[in-house]
């Protein structure tokens, strides 16, 4: 695991050191050019001094140049100085160092500076054309003055090394400050770590984002969202356990009493009657069990297993599964819907949803009634309607029928009041709109479900 401080330092130091290297190289070249400029000017001064001291006497060129005069022109004495005077026209040597390298290009009116090697040393040379007028014809001479380059190089090195050391010190100081800044910046996170460590295992409240650096807030928010999901999940589990134990207690007590009663029977027929009621109770208990499991499945917080489905096929299958129940109550159960209607959802939950609605319609519609399940598609949205001609739900009860364990006041059929609560939770999880539609005839119940628009098929 990389430490944030090391990461920052690496990202900052490596490029900065590379930049420092480039800057030192550029600085060296620039300082060298400036040193050349300054020293060249002095060198030219020396050449001009020599020029001034040239004269023609009795047709002979005379140079009155004591060495001291040259030495005086120099500000430092670590470099060796060489000079030479020759005729410009034919290069005839007059005075100085005869083998001093001549300029490679012809001299004009401007002095010429160039680098050369002399006696194994790098030298800088200035050459200029100088006219001397004597008693005879004016003569043009080449005056060259050269010097070794130690002083310039030393000056350049000094300038560059001083500034490079300064820059390095600055970089080191910046690195130190970054380390310090990171430590201070992370201090609130350390406090947060201690707070979280000290928390109770059941404490699933959100972490306060006010005391952490702004950059970390999205992370804390994500953790808070996760914790909130955990809290919902754990609340749902607690609710489920409470519901399950409450709902199973009664049917199990009844079952136990029935079994006890059956055991006391000696007569085969009487025992058969009791066992039949045990069978019915077992079915009812099984239904409650299934409902509780559906409730646990549809709880918010649990991820859904979404699939692409054909609602027509799913609803038809569920309706046909209820045919026996409808027949037993002499209810005419019909299904309307021919074309496939695509929806997305978790198949188990959608089956449970249809099952609960049709079960209600059959349970509450008196014998001889009609129940119709209708699937259609309108404006790209799937519609499912469960319509019966039973007693309907009175308007004042409608807001409450989706609550868990709520049962209508005039309800006679067996039930626990979980069916519509399950339907509502499944609808919420799938963003399905659910409405109790008023039947124009004023009798019966019509429950309408409308799915969110399906994505257009990919071209
Ligand atoms: N089709 C219907 N016709 C008339 N009343 C209905 C219909 N469907 C539901 N109800 C009323 O709404 C109440 C709540 O229904 P819900 O399905 O939630 O519970 P239940 O049917 O009583 O029990 P459970 O479905 O858990 O066995 C019912 O008790 C009933 O009064
Ligand atoms: Mg019901």
Short mmCIF file of C-alpha atoms and ligand atoms in Angstrom, two decimals:
data_model
loop_
_atom_site.label_atom_id
_atom_site.label_comp_id
_atom_site.label_asym_id
_atom_site.label_seq_id
_atom_site.Cartn_x
_atom_site.Cartn_y
_atom_site.Cartn_z
CA UNK A 1 0.00 0.00 0.00
CA UNK A 2 1.52 3.33 -1.04
CA UNK A 3 1.62 6.11 1.50
CA UNK A 4 -0.02 9.32 0.33
CA UNK A 5 3.01 11.33 1.40
CA UNK A 6 5.41 9.13 -0.58
CA UNK A 7 3.13 9.26 -3.60
CA UNK A 8 2.92 13.05 -3.48
CA UNK A 9 6.65 13.40 -2.95
CA UNK A 10 7.42 11.02 -5.80
CA UNK A 11 5.10 12.87 -8.15
CA UNK A 12 6.54 16.19 -7.12
CA UNK A 13 10.21 15.37 -6.63
CA UNK A 14 10.91 13.34 -9.76
CA UNK A 15 9.59 15.98 -12.20
CA UNK A 16 11.08 18.81 -10.13
CA UNK A 17 14.51 17.15 -10.12
CA UNK A 18 14.27 16.61 -13.88
CA UNK A 19 13.34 20.28 -14.28
CA UNK A 20 16.21 21.19 -11.97
CA UNK A 21 18.65 19.28 -14.22
CA UNK A 22 17.31 21.00 -17.32
CA UNK A 23 17.45 24.38 -15.61
CA UNK A 24 21.05 23.76 -14.45
CA UNK A 25 22.12 22.81 -17.99
CA UNK A 26 20.35 25.78 -19.56
CA UNK A 27 21.78 28.01 -16.78
CA UNK A 28 25.28 26.75 -17.49
CA UNK A 29 25.03 27.43 -21.21
CA UNK A 30 23.48 30.87 -20.61
CA UNK A 31 26.09 31.85 -18.01
CA UNK A 32 28.85 30.67 -20.32
CA UNK A 33 27.47 32.90 -23.08
CA UNK A 34 27.32 35.85 -20.67
CA UNK A 35 30.85 35.16 -19.41
CA UNK A 36 32.06 35.04 -23.01
CA UNK A 37 30.38 38.37 -23.67
CA UNK A 38 32.07 40.02 -20.67
CA UNK A 39 35.51 38.49 -21.18
CA UNK A 40 35.37 39.06 -24.95
CA UNK A 41 34.93 42.75 -24.30
CA UNK A 42 38.13 42.81 -22.21
CA UNK A 43 39.90 40.76 -24.84
CA UNK A 44 38.88 43.27 -27.48
CA UNK A 45 40.14 46.04 -25.18
CA UNK A 46 43.54 44.34 -25.12
CA UNK A 47 43.58 44.09 -28.91
CA UNK A 48 42.74 47.79 -29.18
CA UNK A 49 45.55 48.68 -26.74
CA UNK A 50 48.01 46.76 -28.91
CA UNK A 51 46.62 48.51 -31.99
CA UNK A 52 47.17 51.88 -30.33
CA UNK A 53 50.78 51.01 -29.72
CA UNK A 54 51.55 50.18 -33.34
CA UNK A 55 53.37 52.76 -35.42
CA UNK A 56 55.46 52.99 -38.57
CA UNK A 57 58.89 54.35 -38.12
CA UNK A 58 61.19 54.66 -41.13
CA UNK A 59 58.98 52.25 -43.07
CA UNK A 60 59.19 49.68 -40.29
CA UNK A 61 56.28 48.70 -38.13
CA UNK A 62 57.16 49.19 -34.53
CA UNK A 63 55.25 47.79 -31.55
CA UNK A 64 55.90 49.46 -28.27
CA UNK A 65 54.38 46.82 -26.01
CA UNK A 66 55.80 46.09 -22.63
CA UNK A 67 54.26 42.90 -21.16
CA UNK A 68 53.18 44.85 -18.16
CA UNK A 69 50.84 46.84 -20.39
CA UNK A 70 49.08 43.66 -21.43
CA UNK A 71 48.99 42.28 -17.93
CA UNK A 72 47.40 45.47 -16.68
CA UNK A 73 44.47 44.94 -19.01
CA UNK A 74 43.57 41.74 -17.31
CA UNK A 75 41.49 41.67 -14.20
CA UNK A 76 42.71 38.25 -13.23
CA UNK A 77 45.88 36.51 -13.96
CA UNK A 78 44.96 32.85 -14.07
CA UNK A 79 44.69 32.80 -17.88
CA UNK A 80 47.62 32.90 -20.26
CA UNK A 81 47.53 35.67 -22.83
CA UNK A 82 48.94 35.44 -26.33
CA UNK A 83 49.05 38.00 -29.06
CA UNK A 84 50.26 38.37 -32.56
CA UNK A 85 50.58 41.18 -35.10
CA UNK A 86 50.88 40.36 -38.80
CA UNK A 87 50.20 42.07 -42.05
CA UNK A 88 46.67 41.65 -43.24
CA UNK A 89 47.47 41.34 -46.90
CA UNK A 90 50.05 38.57 -46.85
CA UNK A 91 50.02 37.43 -43.22
CA UNK A 92 53.67 38.37 -42.64
CA UNK A 93 54.49 37.95 -38.98
CA UNK A 94 55.55 41.11 -37.24
CA UNK A 95 55.48 40.42 -33.55
CA UNK A 96 54.05 38.16 -30.83
CA UNK A 97 53.38 34.43 -31.09
CA UNK A 98 53.92 33.51 -34.72
CA UNK A 99 52.00 30.22 -34.51
CA UNK A 100 48.83 31.67 -32.97
CA UNK A 101 45.96 30.20 -35.08
CA UNK A 102 44.85 32.83 -37.63
CA UNK A 103 41.15 33.63 -38.20
CA UNK A 104 39.53 31.14 -40.58
CA UNK A 105 37.44 33.81 -42.30
CA UNK A 106 38.70 37.06 -43.85
CA UNK A 107 38.63 40.03 -41.51
CA UNK A 108 36.16 42.84 -42.11
CA UNK A 109 35.73 46.12 -40.31
CA UNK A 110 34.27 44.35 -37.25
CA UNK A 111 36.45 42.41 -34.77
CA UNK A 112 36.20 38.65 -35.12
CA UNK A 113 35.96 36.35 -32.09
CA UNK A 114 36.66 32.63 -32.36
CA UNK A 115 37.66 29.56 -30.38
CA UNK A 116 40.82 27.64 -31.20
CA UNK A 117 43.38 25.29 -29.70
CA UNK A 118 46.86 26.52 -28.97
CA UNK A 119 49.65 24.55 -27.28
CA UNK A 120 47.06 21.96 -26.29
CA UNK A 121 44.82 24.49 -24.60
CA UNK A 122 41.43 25.88 -25.59
CA UNK A 123 41.73 29.55 -26.30
CA UNK A 124 39.45 32.40 -27.16
CA UNK A 125 40.81 34.74 -29.81
CA UNK A 126 39.86 38.19 -31.04
CA UNK A 127 41.21 39.36 -34.34
CA UNK A 128 40.82 42.80 -35.83
CA UNK A 129 42.12 44.76 -38.78
CA UNK A 130 44.16 47.84 -37.72
CA UNK A 131 45.48 50.56 -39.99
CA UNK A 132 48.69 52.35 -39.15
CA UNK A 133 49.70 55.52 -40.88
CA UNK A 134 53.33 56.40 -40.89
CA UNK A 135 55.56 58.53 -43.04
CA UNK A 136 55.01 56.15 -45.95
CA UNK A 137 51.82 54.47 -47.18
CA UNK A 138 49.16 53.39 -44.62
CA UNK A 139 49.33 49.70 -43.78
CA UNK A 140 46.61 47.38 -42.55
CA UNK A 141 47.62 44.83 -39.96
CA UNK A 142 45.93 41.91 -38.24
CA UNK A 143 46.02 42.21 -34.46
CA UNK A 144 45.13 38.99 -32.59
CA UNK A 145 44.87 38.64 -28.86
CA UNK A 146 44.03 35.24 -27.31
CA UNK A 147 43.57 33.92 -23.83
CA UNK A 148 42.94 30.57 -22.26
CA UNK A 149 39.41 30.07 -20.98
CA UNK A 150 39.92 28.98 -17.35
CA UNK A 151 38.59 32.19 -15.82
CA UNK A 152 35.39 32.15 -17.89
CA UNK A 153 34.74 28.51 -17.12
CA UNK A 154 35.38 29.02 -13.45
CA UNK A 155 33.08 32.02 -13.29
CA UNK A 156 30.35 30.09 -15.12
CA UNK A 157 30.74 27.09 -12.83
CA UNK A 158 30.53 29.29 -9.77
CA UNK A 159 27.37 31.04 -10.93
CA UNK A 160 25.70 27.77 -11.95
CA UNK A 161 26.69 25.78 -8.88
CA UNK A 162 25.55 28.54 -6.51
CA UNK A 163 22.14 28.80 -8.16
CA UNK A 164 21.80 25.00 -8.47
CA UNK A 165 22.54 24.54 -4.77
CA UNK A 166 19.98 27.23 -3.95
CA UNK A 167 17.38 25.49 -6.09
CA UNK A 168 18.17 22.12 -4.52
CA UNK A 169 17.76 23.62 -1.08
CA UNK A 170 14.40 25.05 -2.17
CA UNK A 171 13.28 21.66 -3.47
CA UNK A 172 14.35 19.97 -0.24
CA UNK A 173 12.48 22.62 1.77
CA UNK A 174 9.37 22.13 -0.40
CA UNK A 175 9.58 18.35 0.12
CA UNK A 176 9.81 18.85 3.87
CA UNK A 177 6.85 21.23 3.83
CA UNK A 178 4.81 18.78 1.77
CA UNK A 179 5.52 16.00 4.25
CA UNK A 180 4.45 18.32 7.05
CA UNK A 181 1.36 19.48 5.14
CA UNK A 182 0.28 15.93 4.39
CA UNK A 183 0.68 14.94 8.03
CA UNK A 184 -1.39 17.93 9.13
CA UNK A 185 -3.92 17.35 6.34
CA UNK A 186 -4.37 13.72 7.35
CA UNK A 187 -4.75 14.49 11.04
CA UNK A 188 -8.59 14.81 10.77
CA UNK A 189 -8.64 11.39 9.08
CA UNK A 190 -6.71 9.88 11.97
CA UNK A 191 -9.23 11.41 14.37
CA UNK A 192 -12.01 9.96 12.22
CA UNK A 193 -10.32 6.54 12.29
CA UNK A 194 -10.21 6.67 16.08
CA UNK A 195 -13.89 7.71 16.22
CA UNK A 196 -14.93 4.86 13.90
CA UNK A 197 -12.82 2.35 15.86
CA UNK A 198 -14.42 3.46 19.09
CA UNK A 199 -17.94 3.00 17.68
CA UNK A 200 -20.36 0.45 18.99
CA UNK A 201 -20.89 -2.52 16.62
CA UNK A 202 -24.59 -1.61 16.28
CA UNK A 203 -23.92 2.05 15.63
CA UNK A 204 -24.77 2.48 11.93
CA UNK A 205 -25.26 6.25 12.00
CA UNK A 206 -23.66 8.42 9.31
CA UNK A 207 -20.12 9.71 9.74
CA UNK A 208 -19.91 13.49 10.18
CA UNK A 209 -18.34 15.03 7.06
CA UNK A 210 -17.75 18.49 8.55
CA UNK A 211 -14.42 17.70 10.16
CA UNK A 212 -12.71 15.96 7.22
CA UNK A 213 -10.83 17.54 4.29
CA UNK A 214 -13.12 18.38 1.38
CA UNK A 215 -11.34 15.90 -0.93
CA UNK A 216 -12.30 13.03 1.36
CA UNK A 217 -15.98 14.03 1.65
CA UNK A 218 -17.08 12.00 -1.45
CA UNK A 219 -15.44 8.92 0.08
CA UNK A 220 -17.15 9.48 3.43
CA UNK A 221 -20.44 10.09 1.61
CA UNK A 222 -20.03 6.79 -0.23
CA UNK A 223 -19.29 5.03 3.07
CA UNK A 224 -22.37 6.71 4.57
CA UNK A 225 -24.54 5.51 1.67
CA UNK A 226 -23.17 2.01 2.23
CA UNK A 227 -23.77 2.23 5.99
CA UNK A 228 -27.30 3.49 5.36
CA UNK A 229 -27.93 0.44 3.13
CA UNK A 230 -26.53 -1.79 5.88
CA UNK A 231 -28.81 -0.09 8.37
CA UNK A 232 -31.85 -0.61 6.14
CA UNK A 233 -30.85 -4.21 5.62
CA UNK A 234 -30.39 -4.82 9.31
CA UNK A 235 -33.70 -2.99 10.08
CA UNK A 236 -35.41 -5.11 7.44
CA UNK A 237 -33.96 -8.28 8.91
CA UNK A 238 -35.06 -7.29 12.39
CA UNK A 239 -38.55 -6.47 11.05
CA UNK A 240 -38.68 -9.75 9.19
CA UNK A 241 -37.74 -11.77 12.25
CA UNK A 242 -40.37 -9.93 14.30
CA UNK A 243 -43.04 -10.40 11.60
CA UNK A 244 -42.14 -14.00 11.00
CA UNK A 245 -42.20 -15.01 14.65
CA UNK A 246 -45.45 -13.09 15.20
CA UNK A 247 -47.18 -14.51 12.13
CA UNK A 248 -46.07 -18.08 12.61
CA UNK A 249 -46.96 -18.27 16.27
CA UNK A 250 -50.74 -18.34 15.71
CA UNK A 251 -50.94 -20.91 12.88
CA UNK A 252 -48.43 -23.15 14.64
CA UNK A 253 -50.47 -23.00 17.88
CA UNK A 254 -53.60 -23.83 15.90
CA UNK A 255 -51.77 -26.70 14.14
CA UNK A 256 -50.51 -28.06 17.43
CA UNK A 257 -54.04 -27.95 18.94
CA UNK A 258 -55.43 -29.66 15.85
CA UNK A 259 -52.79 -32.41 15.95
CA UNK A 260 -53.45 -32.92 19.71
CA UNK A 261 -57.13 -33.11 18.92
CA UNK A 262 -56.49 -35.64 16.12
CA UNK A 263 -54.45 -37.83 18.47
CA UNK A 264 -57.35 -38.03 20.87
CA UNK A 265 -59.69 -39.40 18.19
CA UNK A 266 -60.32 -43.14 18.10
CA UNK A 267 -62.86 -43.00 15.36
CA UNK A 268 -61.32 -43.13 11.90
CA UNK A 269 -63.85 -40.76 10.28
CA UNK A 270 -63.53 -38.16 13.07
CA UNK A 271 -59.76 -38.33 12.79
CA UNK A 272 -59.99 -37.86 9.01
CA UNK A 273 -62.04 -34.66 9.52
CA UNK A 274 -59.46 -33.28 11.93
CA UNK A 275 -56.56 -34.22 9.61
CA UNK A 276 -58.33 -32.35 6.81
CA UNK A 277 -58.40 -29.21 8.95
CA UNK A 278 -54.70 -29.87 9.73
CA UNK A 279 -54.14 -29.98 5.98
CA UNK A 280 -55.90 -26.61 5.52
CA UNK A 281 -53.96 -25.06 8.38
CA UNK A 282 -50.71 -26.35 6.88
CA UNK A 283 -51.63 -24.72 3.56
CA UNK A 284 -52.43 -21.44 5.30
CA UNK A 285 -49.17 -21.62 7.25
CA UNK A 286 -47.30 -22.34 4.05
CA UNK A 287 -48.90 -19.29 2.43
CA UNK A 288 -47.88 -17.08 5.37
CA UNK A 289 -44.38 -18.53 5.13
CA UNK A 290 -44.24 -17.73 1.42
CA UNK A 291 -45.58 -14.23 2.02
CA UNK A 292 -42.96 -13.58 4.68
CA UNK A 293 -40.24 -14.81 2.36
CA UNK A 294 -41.54 -12.53 -0.41
CA UNK A 295 -41.51 -9.67 2.05
CA UNK A 296 -37.89 -10.41 2.94
CA UNK A 297 -37.08 -10.63 -0.75
CA UNK A 298 -38.71 -7.30 -1.64
CA UNK A 299 -37.18 -5.36 1.25
CA UNK A 300 -35.27 -2.26 0.20
CA UNK A 301 -31.52 -2.80 0.45
CA UNK A 302 -31.47 -6.25 -1.12
CA UNK A 303 -30.23 -6.08 -4.73
CA UNK A 304 -32.76 -7.28 -7.31
CA UNK A 305 -32.12 -10.01 -9.89
CA UNK A 306 -33.51 -8.01 -12.78
CA UNK A 307 -34.32 -9.83 -16.03
CA UNK A 308 -36.08 -9.00 -19.29
CA UNK A 309 -39.47 -10.77 -19.20
CA UNK A 310 -42.71 -11.16 -21.10
CA UNK A 311 -45.40 -9.85 -18.72
CA UNK A 312 -48.17 -11.50 -20.74
CA UNK A 313 -46.63 -14.96 -20.34
CA UNK A 314 -45.85 -14.43 -16.65
CA UNK A 315 -49.33 -13.12 -15.74
CA UNK A 316 -51.08 -15.80 -17.84
CA UNK A 317 -49.14 -18.56 -16.10
CA UNK A 318 -49.95 -17.16 -12.64
CA UNK A 319 -53.61 -16.72 -13.52
CA UNK A 320 -53.85 -20.32 -14.77
CA UNK A 321 -52.24 -21.52 -11.53
CA UNK A 322 -55.22 -20.01 -9.66
CA UNK A 323 -57.85 -21.67 -11.86
CA UNK A 324 -58.46 -24.49 -9.35
CA UNK A 325 -59.00 -21.99 -6.52
CA UNK A 326 -61.40 -19.96 -8.68
CA UNK A 327 -63.27 -23.07 -9.77
CA UNK A 328 -63.65 -24.17 -6.14
CA UNK A 329 -65.40 -20.84 -5.48
CA UNK A 330 -67.35 -20.88 -8.76
CA UNK A 331 -65.57 -17.76 -9.91
CA UNK A 332 -65.13 -17.07 -13.57
CA UNK A 333 -61.41 -16.30 -13.86
CA UNK A 334 -60.43 -14.89 -17.24
CA UNK A 335 -57.22 -13.65 -18.85
CA UNK A 336 -56.97 -10.98 -21.56
CA UNK A 337 -53.72 -10.33 -23.41
CA UNK A 338 -52.42 -11.76 -26.64
CA UNK A 339 -49.21 -9.94 -27.55
CA UNK A 340 -45.97 -10.25 -25.63
CA UNK A 341 -45.35 -7.22 -23.40
CA UNK A 342 -41.68 -6.82 -22.45
CA UNK A 343 -40.83 -5.63 -18.94
CA UNK A 344 -37.77 -5.74 -16.71
CA UNK A 345 -37.98 -7.15 -13.22
CA UNK A 346 -37.25 -9.98 -10.82
CA UNK A 347 -39.46 -12.88 -12.00
CA UNK A 348 -40.04 -14.37 -8.53
CA UNK A 349 -41.28 -11.04 -7.16
CA UNK A 350 -43.46 -10.23 -10.17
CA UNK A 351 -45.11 -13.68 -9.91
CA UNK A 352 -45.75 -13.03 -6.21
CA UNK A 353 -47.25 -9.65 -7.10
CA UNK A 354 -49.73 -11.10 -9.64
CA UNK A 355 -50.45 -14.01 -7.32
CA UNK A 356 -51.42 -11.73 -4.41
CA UNK A 357 -53.70 -9.55 -6.53
CA UNK A 358 -55.51 -12.51 -8.14
CA UNK A 359 -55.70 -14.31 -4.79
CA UNK A 360 -57.38 -11.26 -3.25
CA UNK A 361 -59.80 -10.90 -6.14
CA UNK A 362 -60.83 -14.57 -5.85
CA UNK A 363 -60.96 -14.45 -2.03
CA UNK A 364 -63.14 -11.36 -1.74
CA UNK A 365 -65.45 -11.85 -4.74
CA UNK A 366 -68.52 -13.83 -3.81
CA UNK A 367 -69.20 -17.13 -5.60
CA UNK A 368 -70.48 -16.70 -9.14
CA UNK A 369 -68.43 -13.49 -9.62
CA UNK A 370 -65.95 -12.57 -12.33
CA UNK A 371 -62.25 -11.90 -12.09
CA UNK A 372 -60.28 -10.68 -15.10
CA UNK A 373 -56.54 -10.28 -15.45
CA UNK A 374 -55.64 -7.96 -18.35
CA UNK A 375 -52.17 -7.26 -19.81
CA UNK A 376 -51.61 -4.59 -22.46
CA UNK A 377 -49.07 -2.06 -23.65
CA UNK A 378 -49.77 1.65 -24.06
CA UNK A 379 -47.29 4.44 -24.97
CA UNK A 380 -44.38 2.05 -24.50
CA UNK A 381 -45.51 1.18 -20.95
CA UNK A 382 -46.76 -2.17 -19.75
CA UNK A 383 -50.18 -2.21 -18.03
CA UNK A 384 -51.60 -4.93 -15.81
CA UNK A 385 -55.10 -4.81 -14.44
CA UNK A 386 -56.84 -7.16 -12.00
CA UNK A 387 -60.56 -6.49 -12.06
CA UNK A 388 -63.26 -8.19 -10.08
CA UNK A 389 -66.93 -7.54 -9.39
CA UNK A 390 -66.76 -8.22 -5.66
CA UNK A 391 -67.49 -5.76 -2.83
CA UNK A 392 -64.50 -3.50 -3.58
CA UNK A 393 -62.61 -1.52 -0.95
CA UNK A 394 -64.43 1.42 0.65
CA UNK A 395 -62.69 4.77 -0.13
CA UNK A 396 -61.88 5.41 3.54
CA UNK A 397 -59.95 2.11 3.77
CA UNK A 398 -57.98 2.52 0.55
CA UNK A 399 -55.08 4.58 1.98
CA UNK A 400 -54.47 1.86 4.61
CA UNK A 401 -54.78 -1.37 2.66
CA UNK A 402 -51.12 -1.24 1.59
CA UNK A 403 -49.96 -1.22 5.20
CA UNK A 404 -48.60 -4.42 6.66
CA UNK A 405 -51.16 -6.48 8.59
CA UNK A 406 -54.04 -4.15 7.72
CA UNK A 407 -57.22 -6.04 6.96
CA UNK A 408 -60.52 -4.58 5.81
CA UNK A 409 -63.13 -4.10 8.53
CA UNK A 410 -65.74 -6.20 6.74
CA UNK A 411 -63.30 -8.88 5.62
CA UNK A 412 -64.46 -12.40 6.18
CA UNK A 413 -61.89 -14.47 4.25
CA UNK A 414 -58.79 -15.82 6.02
CA UNK A 415 -55.65 -13.76 5.68
CA UNK A 416 -52.92 -11.90 7.49
CA UNK A 417 -53.06 -8.50 5.81
CA UNK A 418 -49.67 -8.87 4.15
CA UNK A 419 -50.73 -9.40 0.50
CA UNK A 420 -51.12 -5.76 -0.63
CA UNK A 421 -48.14 -4.63 1.51
CA UNK A 422 -46.01 -7.10 -0.44
CA UNK A 423 -47.55 -5.89 -3.72
CA UNK A 424 -46.72 -2.27 -2.81
CA UNK A 425 -43.11 -3.04 -1.86
CA UNK A 426 -42.56 -4.99 -5.07
CA UNK A 427 -44.07 -2.09 -7.06
CA UNK A 428 -41.82 0.44 -5.29
CA UNK A 429 -38.72 -1.65 -5.97
CA UNK A 430 -39.63 -1.87 -9.68
CA UNK A 431 -40.92 1.75 -10.02
CA UNK A 432 -44.34 0.41 -10.96
CA UNK A 433 -47.24 2.82 -10.40
CA UNK A 434 -50.10 1.17 -8.56
CA UNK A 435 -53.62 2.63 -8.38
CA UNK A 436 -56.97 1.47 -7.14
CA UNK A 437 -59.24 2.56 -9.98
CA UNK A 438 -62.84 3.40 -9.25
CA UNK A 439 -65.09 1.11 -11.20
CA UNK A 440 -67.68 3.26 -13.07
CA UNK A 441 -70.33 0.70 -12.12
CA UNK A 442 -69.49 1.46 -8.48
CA UNK A 443 -69.01 -2.22 -7.71
CA UNK A 444 -65.97 -4.38 -7.58
CA UNK A 445 -62.30 -3.56 -7.47
CA UNK A 446 -59.90 -2.71 -10.26
CA UNK A 447 -56.22 -2.52 -9.45
CA UNK A 448 -54.04 -1.04 -12.18
CA UNK A 449 -50.26 -1.38 -12.43
CA UNK A 450 -48.24 0.70 -14.90
CA UNK A 451 -44.56 -0.14 -15.53
CA UNK A 452 -41.96 2.53 -16.27
CA UNK A 453 -41.33 3.08 -20.02
CA UNK A 454 -39.14 0.33 -21.49
CA UNK A 455 -35.95 1.36 -23.31
CA UNK A 456 -36.43 1.47 -27.06
CA UNK A 457 -34.86 -1.63 -28.67
CA UNK A 458 -31.32 -1.02 -29.86
CA UNK A 459 -31.12 -0.41 -33.60
N1 LIG B 1 -60.15 -7.65 -4.41
C1 LIG B 1 -60.53 -7.18 -3.25
N2 LIG B 1 -61.83 -6.94 -2.98
C2 LIG B 1 -62.21 -6.44 -1.81
N3 LIG B 1 -61.38 -6.14 -0.78
C3 LIG B 1 -60.09 -6.38 -0.99
C4 LIG B 1 -59.58 -6.89 -2.22
N4 LIG B 1 -58.26 -7.00 -2.11
C5 LIG B 1 -57.93 -6.57 -0.87
N5 LIG B 1 -59.02 -6.21 -0.18
C6 LIG B 1 -59.05 -5.64 1.18
O1 LIG B 1 -57.77 -5.19 1.52
C7 LIG B 1 -57.32 -5.82 2.71
C8 LIG B 1 -55.81 -6.04 2.65
O2 LIG B 1 -55.53 -7.01 1.67
P1 LIG B 1 -54.23 -7.87 1.79
O3 LIG B 1 -54.10 -8.69 0.60
O4 LIG B 1 -53.13 -6.94 2.13
O5 LIG B 1 -54.47 -8.72 3.08
P2 LIG B 1 -55.42 -9.98 3.25
O6 LIG B 1 -55.92 -10.39 1.95
O7 LIG B 1 -56.39 -9.58 4.29
O8 LIG B 1 -54.42 -11.05 3.86
P3 LIG B 1 -53.30 -11.88 3.07
O9 LIG B 1 -53.34 -11.44 1.67
O10 LIG B 1 -52.05 -11.47 3.77
O11 LIG B 1 -53.60 -13.28 3.25
C9 LIG B 1 -58.08 -7.07 2.77
O12 LIG B 1 -58.22 -7.50 4.12
C10 LIG B 1 -59.40 -6.66 2.20
O13 LIG B 1 -60.20 -6.04 3.14
MG1 LIG B 2 -54.63 -10.80 0.41
#
